[in-house]
PDB file of C-alpha atoms in Angstrom:
ATOM      1  CA  MET A  87      11.303 -16.486  -4.149  1.00 86.00           C
ATOM      2  CA  ILE A  88      14.260 -15.229  -5.824  1.00 89.00           C
ATOM      3  CA  LEU A  89      16.947 -12.647  -4.958  1.00 90.00           C
ATOM      4  CA  ASN A  90      18.595 -10.960  -7.796  1.00 90.00           C
ATOM      5  CA  GLY A  91      16.947 -13.559 -10.099  1.00 90.00           C
ATOM      6  CA  LYS A  92      18.705 -16.543  -7.948  1.00 89.00           C
ATOM      7  CA  PRO A  93      17.673 -18.642  -5.174  1.00 88.00           C
ATOM      8  CA  VAL A  94      17.837 -17.448  -1.680  1.00 85.00           C
ATOM      9  CA  ASP A  95      20.697 -17.700   0.286  1.00 80.00           C
ATOM     10  CA  LEU A  96      18.861 -17.506   3.761  1.00 79.00           C
ATOM     11  CA  ASP A  97      21.925 -15.933   4.936  1.00 78.00           C
ATOM     12  CA  HIS A  98      21.106 -13.102   3.039  1.00 76.00           C
ATOM     13  CA  LEU A  99      17.548 -12.357   4.626  1.00 79.00           C
ATOM     14  CA  LYS A 100      18.682 -12.291   8.008  1.00 78.00           C
ATOM     15  CA  ILE A 101      19.636  -8.736   7.647  1.00 77.00           C
ATOM     16  CA  LEU A 102      15.536  -8.318   7.029  1.00 79.00           C
ATOM     17  CA  GLY A 103      14.887  -9.780  10.776  1.00 78.00           C
ATOM     18  CA  LEU A 104      18.049  -7.482  12.283  1.00 81.00           C
ATOM     19  CA  THR A 105      18.124  -3.898  10.825  1.00 84.00           C
ATOM     20  CA  ASN A 106      14.121  -3.562   9.128  1.00 87.00           C
ATOM     21  CA  TYR A 107      15.701  -1.536   6.676  1.00 93.00           C
ATOM     22  CA  GLY A 108      14.381  -1.724   3.306  1.00 95.00           C
ATOM     23  CA  HIS A 109      11.432  -0.646   0.845  1.00 96.00           C
ATOM     24  CA  PHE A 110       9.257  -2.385  -0.787  1.00 97.00           C
ATOM     25  CA  THR A 111       5.763  -2.605  -3.265  1.00 98.00           C
ATOM     26  CA  SER A 112       3.451  -5.331  -3.606  1.00 97.00           C
ATOM     27  CA  MET A 113       1.482  -5.710  -7.098  1.00 96.00           C
ATOM     28  CA  ARG A 114      -1.244  -7.552  -8.398  1.00 96.00           C
ATOM     29  CA  VAL A 115      -0.105 -10.060 -11.041  1.00 95.00           C
ATOM     30  CA  ASP A 116      -3.270 -11.276 -13.803  1.00 93.00           C
ATOM     31  CA  ALA A 117      -2.346 -12.842 -16.547  1.00 90.00           C
ATOM     32  CA  GLY A 118       1.227 -11.546 -16.894  1.00 92.00           C
ATOM     33  CA  ARG A 119       0.007  -7.445 -16.585  1.00 95.00           C
ATOM     34  CA  VAL A 120       0.083  -5.403 -13.806  1.00 96.00           C
ATOM     35  CA  ARG A 121      -2.156  -2.114 -13.277  1.00 96.00           C
ATOM     36  CA  GLY A 122      -0.346   0.837 -12.809  1.00 97.00           C
ATOM     37  CA  LEU A 123       3.186  -0.915 -13.437  1.00 98.00           C
ATOM     38  CA  SER A 124       5.298   1.912 -14.555  1.00 97.00           C
ATOM     39  CA  LEU A 125       3.876   3.838 -11.205  1.00 98.00           C
ATOM     40  CA  HIS A 126       5.343   0.973  -9.013  1.00 98.00           C
ATOM     41  CA  LEU A 127       8.693   0.662 -10.723  1.00 98.00           C
ATOM     42  CA  ASP A 128       8.706   4.515 -10.221  1.00 97.00           C
ATOM     43  CA  ARG A 129       8.012   4.111  -6.548  1.00 97.00           C
ATOM     44  CA  LEU A 130      11.012   1.185  -6.101  1.00 98.00           C
ATOM     45  CA  THR A 131      13.311   3.863  -8.014  1.00 97.00           C
ATOM     46  CA  ALA A 132      12.546   6.735  -5.830  1.00 97.00           C
ATOM     47  CA  ASP A 133      12.222   4.879  -2.406  1.00 97.00           C
ATOM     48  CA  CYS A 134      15.903   3.517  -3.448  1.00 97.00           C
ATOM     49  CA  ARG A 135      17.290   6.938  -3.899  1.00 96.00           C
ATOM     50  CA  ALA A 136      15.799   7.779  -0.420  1.00 96.00           C
ATOM     51  CA  LEU A 137      16.749   4.990   1.291  1.00 96.00           C
ATOM     52  CA  PHE A 138      20.204   3.924  -0.202  1.00 95.00           C
ATOM     53  CA  GLY A 139      21.224   6.961  -2.511  1.00 94.00           C
ATOM     54  CA  VAL A 140      21.317   5.045  -5.352  1.00 94.00           C
ATOM     55  CA  ASP A 141      19.237   4.147  -8.411  1.00 94.00           C
ATOM     56  CA  LEU A 142      17.857   1.319  -9.104  1.00 95.00           C
ATOM     57  CA  ASP A 143      17.876  -0.679 -12.604  1.00 96.00           C
ATOM     58  CA  GLN A 144      13.547  -0.655 -13.649  1.00 97.00           C
ATOM     59  CA  ASP A 145      14.114  -3.138 -16.418  1.00 96.00           C
ATOM     60  CA  GLU A 146      16.287  -5.652 -14.169  1.00 96.00           C
ATOM     61  CA  VAL A 147      13.218  -5.350 -11.621  1.00 97.00           C
ATOM     62  CA  ARG A 148      10.103  -5.981 -14.345  1.00 96.00           C
ATOM     63  CA  GLY A 149      12.537  -9.264 -15.601  1.00 95.00           C
ATOM     64  CA  TYR A 150      13.036 -10.479 -11.977  1.00 96.00           C
ATOM     65  CA  VAL A 151       8.987 -10.226 -11.069  1.00 96.00           C
ATOM     66  CA  ARG A 152       8.374 -11.649 -14.801  1.00 95.00           C
ATOM     67  CA  GLN A 153      10.625 -14.752 -13.857  1.00 95.00           C
ATOM     68  CA  VAL A 154       9.198 -15.666 -10.315  1.00 94.00           C
ATOM     69  CA  VAL A 155       5.755 -14.899 -12.150  1.00 93.00           C
ATOM     70  CA  ASP A 156       5.688 -17.146 -15.501  1.00 90.00           C
ATOM     71  CA  GLY A 157       3.553 -20.059 -15.583  1.00 81.00           C
ATOM     72  CA  CYS A 158       1.136 -18.707 -12.823  1.00 84.00           C
ATOM     73  CA  ALA A 159      -2.577 -18.952 -13.958  1.00 81.00           C
ATOM     74  CA  GLU A 160      -3.788 -17.280 -11.634  1.00 89.00           C
ATOM     75  CA  PRO A 161      -4.137 -14.054  -9.700  1.00 91.00           C
ATOM     76  CA  THR A 162      -0.527 -13.059  -8.105  1.00 94.00           C
ATOM     77  CA  VAL A 163       0.383 -10.747  -5.396  1.00 96.00           C
ATOM     78  CA  ALA A 164       4.339  -9.844  -6.133  1.00 96.00           C
ATOM     79  CA  ARG A 165       6.250  -8.273  -3.820  1.00 97.00           C
ATOM     80  CA  VAL A 166       9.754  -6.494  -4.385  1.00 98.00           C
ATOM     81  CA  THR A 167      11.435  -6.070  -1.465  1.00 97.00           C
ATOM     82  CA  VAL A 168      14.852  -3.970  -1.598  1.00 97.00           C
ATOM     83  CA  PHE A 169      17.329  -4.270   1.300  1.00 94.00           C
ATOM     84  CA  ASP A 170      20.941  -4.539   1.160  1.00 92.00           C
ATOM     85  CA  PRO A 171      22.235  -7.672   3.135  1.00 87.00           C
ATOM     86  CA  ASP A 172      25.466  -6.239   3.711  1.00 86.00           C
ATOM     87  CA  LEU A 173      24.166  -3.471   5.837  1.00 85.00           C
ATOM     88  CA  ASP A 174      25.696  -2.339   8.857  1.00 81.00           C
ATOM     89  CA  LEU A 175      23.840  -1.940  11.578  1.00 83.00           C
ATOM     90  CA  GLY A 176      26.248   0.435  13.452  1.00 84.00           C
ATOM     91  CA  HIS A 177      27.203   2.074  10.435  1.00 84.00           C
ATOM     92  CA  PRO A 178      24.325   2.569   8.002  1.00 84.00           C
ATOM     93  CA  ALA A 179      25.714   5.195   6.115  1.00 86.00           C
ATOM     94  CA  GLY A 180      28.419   2.812   4.493  1.00 82.00           C
ATOM     95  CA  ALA A 181      28.616   2.284   0.943  1.00 75.00           C
ATOM     96  CA  ALA A 182      24.966   0.590  -0.323  1.00 84.00           C
ATOM     97  CA  HIS A 183      24.926  -2.022  -2.098  1.00 91.00           C
ATOM     98  CA  PRO A 184      20.598  -2.470  -2.466  1.00 94.00           C
ATOM     99  CA  GLN A 185      19.867  -6.236  -3.574  1.00 94.00           C
ATOM    100  CA  VAL A 186      16.108  -7.095  -4.727  1.00 96.00           C
ATOM    101  CA  LEU A 187      13.827  -9.946  -3.497  1.00 96.00           C
ATOM    102  CA  VAL A 188      10.575 -11.279  -5.242  1.00 96.00           C
ATOM    103  CA  THR A 189       8.171 -13.050  -3.489  1.00 94.00           C
ATOM    104  CA  THR A 190       4.949 -13.978  -4.215  1.00 94.00           C
ATOM    105  CA  ARG A 191       1.871 -15.058  -2.501  1.00 92.00           C
ATOM    106  CA  THR A 192      -1.878 -16.130  -3.976  1.00 90.00           C
ATOM    107  CA  VAL A 193      -5.139 -13.946  -4.185  1.00 89.00           C
ATOM    108  CA  SER A 194      -7.946 -14.608  -2.980  1.00 81.00           C
ATOM    109  CA  SER A 195     -10.839 -15.273  -5.656  1.00 76.00           C
ATOM    110  CA  THR A 196     -13.696 -14.436  -3.358  1.00 81.00           C
ATOM    111  CA  PRO A 197     -14.138 -10.287  -2.853  1.00 82.00           C
ATOM    112  CA  PRO A 198     -13.735  -9.147   0.303  1.00 87.00           C
ATOM    113  CA  PRO A 199     -16.243  -8.147   2.508  1.00 92.00           C
ATOM    114  CA  PRO A 200     -16.674  -4.320   3.378  1.00 94.00           C
ATOM    115  CA  LEU A 201     -14.939  -3.037   5.861  1.00 96.00           C
ATOM    116  CA  VAL A 202     -15.234  -2.146   9.468  1.00 97.00           C
ATOM    117  CA  LEU A 203     -13.046   0.363  11.028  1.00 98.00           C
ATOM    118  CA  THR A 204     -11.816   2.274  14.162  1.00 98.00           C
ATOM    119  CA  ALA A 205     -10.183   4.635  14.457  1.00 98.00           C
ATOM    120  CA  ARG A 206      -6.478   5.633  15.815  1.00 97.00           C
ATOM    121  CA  TRP A 207      -3.388   7.931  16.345  1.00 97.00           C
ATOM    122  CA  TYR A 208      -0.465   7.210  14.532  1.00 96.00           C
ATOM    123  CA  GLU A 209       1.706   8.961  12.228  1.00 93.00           C
ATOM    124  CA  ARG A 210       4.117   6.924   9.833  1.00 92.00           C
ATOM    125  CA  ASP A 211       7.840   7.390   9.837  1.00 93.00           C
ATOM    126  CA  VAL A 212       8.766   9.100   6.298  1.00 95.00           C
ATOM    127  CA  PRO A 213       5.532   8.584   5.012  1.00 94.00           C
ATOM    128  CA  PRO A 214       5.865   9.464   1.685  1.00 94.00           C
ATOM    129  CA  VAL A 215       8.755   5.975   1.500  1.00 97.00           C
ATOM    130  CA  LYS A 216       6.931   2.465   1.733  1.00 97.00           C
ATOM    131  CA  HIS A 217       9.332   1.209   3.767  1.00 96.00           C
ATOM    132  CA  ILE A 218       9.715  -1.873   5.527  1.00 94.00           C
ATOM    133  CA  GLY A 219       9.068  -1.129   9.289  1.00 91.00           C
ATOM    134  CA  LEU A 220       5.616  -2.246   9.711  1.00 92.00           C
ATOM    135  CA  PHE A 221       5.991  -3.088  13.392  1.00 93.00           C
ATOM    136  CA  ALA A 222       3.595  -0.400  14.620  1.00 94.00           C
ATOM    137  CA  THR A 223       0.986  -0.636  11.511  1.00 95.00           C
ATOM    138  CA  MET A 224       0.566  -4.571  12.235  1.00 96.00           C
ATOM    139  CA  PHE A 225       0.483  -3.613  16.290  1.00 97.00           C
ATOM    140  CA  HIS A 226      -2.515  -1.131  15.554  1.00 98.00           C
ATOM    141  CA  ARG A 227      -4.454  -3.600  13.168  1.00 98.00           C
ATOM    142  CA  ARG A 228      -3.616  -6.160  15.339  1.00 98.00           C
ATOM    143  CA  GLN A 229      -5.601  -4.627  18.193  1.00 98.00           C
ATOM    144  CA  ALA A 230      -8.115  -3.207  16.044  1.00 98.00           C
ATOM    145  CA  GLN A 231      -8.746  -6.646  14.956  1.00 98.00           C
ATOM    146  CA  LEU A 232      -8.721  -7.871  18.864  1.00 98.00           C
ATOM    147  CA  ALA A 233     -11.349  -5.622  19.855  1.00 98.00           C
ATOM    148  CA  GLY A 234     -13.969  -6.901  16.988  1.00 98.00           C
ATOM    149  CA  PHE A 235     -12.550  -4.202  13.787  1.00 98.00           C
ATOM    150  CA  ASP A 236     -11.909  -4.880  10.716  1.00 98.00           C
ATOM    151  CA  ASP A 237      -8.938  -2.858  10.708  1.00 98.00           C
ATOM    152  CA  VAL A 238      -7.299   0.861  11.460  1.00 98.00           C
ATOM    153  CA  LEU A 239      -7.613   3.911  10.449  1.00 98.00           C
ATOM    154  CA  PHE A 240      -4.893   6.297  11.467  1.00 98.00           C
ATOM    155  CA  VAL A 241      -5.546   9.915  12.040  1.00 98.00           C
ATOM    156  CA  ASP A 242      -2.631  12.467  13.291  1.00 97.00           C
ATOM    157  CA  ARG A 243      -2.711  14.190  16.731  1.00 96.00           C
ATOM    158  CA  GLU A 244      -5.311  16.277  15.825  1.00 97.00           C
ATOM    159  CA  GLY A 245      -7.831  13.763  14.825  1.00 97.00           C
ATOM    160  CA  PHE A 246      -7.203  14.627  10.963  1.00 98.00           C
ATOM    161  CA  ILE A 247      -7.432  11.355   8.684  1.00 98.00           C
ATOM    162  CA  CYS A 248      -4.271  10.031   7.505  1.00 97.00           C
ATOM    163  CA  GLU A 249      -4.290   6.658   5.717  1.00 97.00           C
ATOM    164  CA  GLY A 250      -5.228   2.921   6.410  1.00 97.00           C
ATOM    165  CA  ALA A 251      -2.953   0.085   7.850  1.00 95.00           C
ATOM    166  CA  THR A 252      -2.113  -0.822   4.168  1.00 95.00           C
ATOM    167  CA  TRP A 253      -4.104   1.042   2.271  1.00 97.00           C
ATOM    168  CA  ASN A 254      -5.896   4.979   1.044  1.00 97.00           C
ATOM    169  CA  LEU A 255      -9.515   6.139   1.859  1.00 98.00           C
ATOM    170  CA  GLY A 256     -11.654   8.232   0.030  1.00 97.00           C
ATOM    171  CA  LEU A 257     -14.634   9.488   0.686  1.00 97.00           C
ATOM    172  CA  VAL A 258     -17.755  10.332  -1.415  1.00 95.00           C
ATOM    173  CA  ALA A 259     -19.371  13.823  -1.228  1.00 92.00           C
ATOM    174  CA  GLY A 260     -22.391  13.606  -3.731  1.00 88.00           C
ATOM    175  CA  ASP A 261     -21.223  12.867  -6.609  1.00 88.00           C
ATOM    176  CA  ASP A 262     -17.587  14.182  -5.771  1.00 92.00           C
ATOM    177  CA  ILE A 263     -14.503  12.279  -4.514  1.00 95.00           C
ATOM    178  CA  VAL A 264     -12.354  13.639  -1.181  1.00 97.00           C
ATOM    179  CA  TRP A 265      -9.419  12.302  -0.577  1.00 97.00           C
ATOM    180  CA  PRO A 266      -7.736  13.056   2.936  1.00 97.00           C
ATOM    181  CA  GLN A 267      -4.949  15.127   2.468  1.00 96.00           C
ATOM    182  CA  ALA A 268      -2.227  14.516   5.210  1.00 96.00           C
ATOM    183  CA  PRO A 269       1.524  13.150   4.788  1.00 95.00           C
ATOM    184  CA  VAL A 270       0.608   9.569   4.011  1.00 95.00           C
ATOM    185  CA  LEU A 271       1.959   6.812   1.455  1.00 94.00           C
ATOM    186  CA  PRO A 272       0.186   7.208  -2.153  1.00 92.00           C
ATOM    187  CA  GLY A 273      -1.178   4.680  -3.096  1.00 96.00           C
ATOM    188  CA  VAL A 274      -0.557   3.258  -6.904  1.00 97.00           C
ATOM    189  CA  THR A 275      -4.346   2.388  -7.046  1.00 97.00           C
ATOM    190  CA  MET A 276      -5.518   6.163  -5.488  1.00 97.00           C
ATOM    191  CA  ALA A 277      -3.559   7.411  -8.237  1.00 97.00           C
ATOM    192  CA  LEU A 278      -4.998   4.924 -11.057  1.00 97.00           C
ATOM    193  CA  ILE A 279      -8.545   6.014  -9.782  1.00 96.00           C
ATOM    194  CA  LYS A 280      -7.295  10.059  -9.732  1.00 95.00           C
ATOM    195  CA  GLN A 281      -6.675   9.676 -13.612  1.00 94.00           C
ATOM    196  CA  VAL A 282     -10.012   8.162 -14.253  1.00 92.00           C
ATOM    197  CA  ARG A 283     -11.443  10.606 -11.221  1.00 89.00           C
ATOM    198  CA  ALA A 284     -10.051  13.079  -9.976  1.00 84.00           C
ATOM    199  CA  GLY A 285     -12.161  14.475  -7.117  1.00 91.00           C
ATOM    200  CA  HIS A 286      -9.907  16.458  -4.738  1.00 92.00           C
ATOM    201  CA  GLU A 287      -7.829  16.881  -1.510  1.00 95.00           C
ATOM    202  CA  ARG A 288      -9.315  18.549   1.664  1.00 95.00           C
ATOM    203  CA  ARG A 289      -8.266  17.963   5.146  1.00 97.00           C
ATOM    204  CA  VAL A 290     -10.512  15.868   7.123  1.00 98.00           C
ATOM    205  CA  ASN A 291     -11.006  15.167  10.669  1.00 98.00           C
ATOM    206  CA  VAL A 292     -12.773  11.697  11.525  1.00 97.00           C
ATOM    207  CA  THR A 293     -15.392  13.787  13.454  1.00 97.00           C
ATOM    208  CA  GLU A 294     -16.883  14.880  10.280  1.00 96.00           C
ATOM    209  CA  LEU A 295     -17.079  11.961   8.788  1.00 97.00           C
ATOM    210  CA  ASP A 296     -20.681  11.933   9.028  1.00 94.00           C
ATOM    211  CA  ARG A 297     -20.868  14.666   6.337  1.00 95.00           C
ATOM    212  CA  TYR A 298     -19.903  11.945   3.924  1.00 96.00           C
ATOM    213  CA  THR A 299     -22.050   9.688   2.054  1.00 94.00           C
ATOM    214  CA  ALA A 300     -19.660   6.930   2.002  1.00 95.00           C
ATOM    215  CA  ALA A 301     -16.245   5.195   2.250  1.00 96.00           C
ATOM    216  CA  PHE A 302     -14.304   3.029   0.779  1.00 96.00           C
ATOM    217  CA  ALA A 303     -10.463   1.751   1.186  1.00 97.00           C
ATOM    218  CA  THR A 304      -8.307   1.168  -1.993  1.00 97.00           C
ATOM    219  CA  ASN A 305      -4.961  -0.836  -2.515  1.00 95.00           C
ATOM    220  CA  ALA A 306      -3.545  -3.070  -5.507  1.00 94.00           C
ATOM    221  CA  THR A 307      -4.319  -6.532  -4.132  1.00 92.00           C
ATOM    222  CA  VAL A 308      -8.516  -5.782  -3.607  1.00 91.00           C
ATOM    223  CA  GLY A 309      -8.256  -2.690  -5.932  1.00 94.00           C
ATOM    224  CA  VAL A 310     -11.989  -0.484  -4.337  1.00 95.00           C
ATOM    225  CA  ARG A 311     -13.170  -2.164  -1.668  1.00 95.00           C
ATOM    226  CA  SER A 312     -16.004  -0.395   0.421  1.00 95.00           C
ATOM    227  CA  VAL A 313     -16.237   0.935   4.085  1.00 96.00           C
ATOM    228  CA  ILE A 314     -19.890   0.827   5.793  1.00 96.00           C
ATOM    229  CA  ALA A 315     -18.369   2.088   9.497  1.00 97.00           C
ATOM    230  CA  VAL A 316     -15.657   3.929  11.202  1.00 97.00           C
ATOM    231  CA  ASP A 317     -16.152   3.514  14.951  1.00 97.00           C
ATOM    232  CA  ALA A 318     -19.705   5.061  15.704  1.00 96.00           C
ATOM    233  CA  THR A 319     -19.887   6.711  11.910  1.00 96.00           C
ATOM    234  CA  ARG A 320     -21.728   3.815  10.134  1.00 95.00           C
ATOM    235  CA  TRP A 321     -23.322   4.080   6.604  1.00 93.00           C
ATOM    236  CA  THR A 322     -25.846   1.660   4.889  1.00 83.00           C
ATOM    237  CA  GLY A 323     -27.161   0.470   1.650  1.00 71.00           C
ATOM    238  CA  THR A 324     -25.078   0.566  -1.941  1.00 70.00           C
ATOM    239  CA  ILE A 325     -23.856   3.491  -2.830  1.00 81.00           C
ATOM    240  CA  PRO A 326     -23.738   3.330  -6.701  1.00 88.00           C
ATOM    241  CA  LEU A 327     -20.367   5.444  -7.350  1.00 90.00           C
ATOM    242  CA  VAL A 328     -18.605   3.447  -4.871  1.00 92.00           C
ATOM    243  CA  GLU A 329     -19.343   0.275  -7.364  1.00 91.00           C
ATOM    244  CA  GLN A 330     -19.317   2.586 -10.426  1.00 94.00           C
ATOM    245  CA  ILE A 331     -14.973   3.664  -9.186  1.00 94.00           C
ATOM    246  CA  GLY A 332     -14.610  -0.200  -8.338  1.00 93.00           C
ATOM    247  CA  ARG A 333     -15.966  -0.297 -12.621  1.00 94.00           C
ATOM    248  CA  GLU A 334     -13.487   2.028 -13.667  1.00 95.00           C
ATOM    249  CA  TYR A 335     -10.483   0.651 -11.818  1.00 96.00           C
ATOM    250  CA  SER A 336     -10.929  -2.797 -12.976  1.00 94.00           C
ATOM    251  CA  ALA A 337     -11.746  -1.331 -16.878  1.00 95.00           C
ATOM    252  CA  ILE A 338      -8.423  -0.086 -16.325  1.00 96.00           C
ATOM    253  CA  PRO A 339      -5.740  -2.040 -18.535  1.00 95.00           C
ATOM    254  CA  GLY A 340      -2.892  -3.686 -17.366  1.00 95.00           C
ATOM    255  CA  GLU A 341       0.541  -2.819 -18.621  1.00 96.00           C
ATOM    256  CA  PRO A 342       2.649  -6.755 -19.353  1.00 95.00           C
ATOM    257  CA  LEU A 343       5.591  -7.220 -17.571  1.00 93.00           C
TER     258      LEU A 343
END
C-alpha cells in the first residue's frame, strides 16, 4: 500500500473514514498487464475532474500501480483510490490537492459459482462516478446475503433494472445481448465486451426477466459471471452464448503497465 508512491502515513488515511469523499477504480493485473487499462485511467481522470475539479497525471498513476504490483506472480487486483487528505469537512469547496492511494488484494484462482440475486430498490448517488460512498451498496448486499442470496440487483422506483452492487448486468435474448438502460456506473468490463459484441441498450423492467434466456454479471475482477436466478425468475442449463462472451473477454489482450 502506497500513497503517491511512498509508504502510507496512517494520519493521511483518517480522512477516508471521516469524510468518505473520493473515487476509485479496481483493475485486475495479470503478469503486469491490465485489460482495459486505458479505460481505467480515463475513468480516474474524468472522476477526478468531477469530484475535485483538477486533472490527474495518468503516467504517475500507472507508475504507482506498477510499483505496487512489481514482483507479483499471481493475478492481483490493484485498487487506485483518489482522495484529498486535507479536505475540510466543513468547507469541502476549498482548494483540492487529490492524492493517489494504491492498495492490492489477491484474486481467487477458483472460478466463482453462478449468482443467485434478489432485486431491491436503490439508485446510486452520482451514478457515472465510481465514488467511494459504498455504505448503501454494502448495506443492501449484506441484507441480500442474510436473506440467502449471493448479491443484490438494483432497480429504480418503477422496477427498471439499473446495475448490481459492484457489477453491470447483461441479458441474453436469442443471439443478442441486451444491456439494461439506466443511469449507472459504466463498467470497464462491460465497455470491453461491447467492443467485441456490441448488443444494444434497452430499458428492462425486473418483471420482464422471464423474456430473456440468460443473464450474466460483468466486473474487472472476475470478468463474466453467470446469473442463474433473480428472485422467482430462474434460468437452467448452460447457455453457450454466455460461455462464448466469457471466452471473448478473456481473449482481449491486456495493456502493459
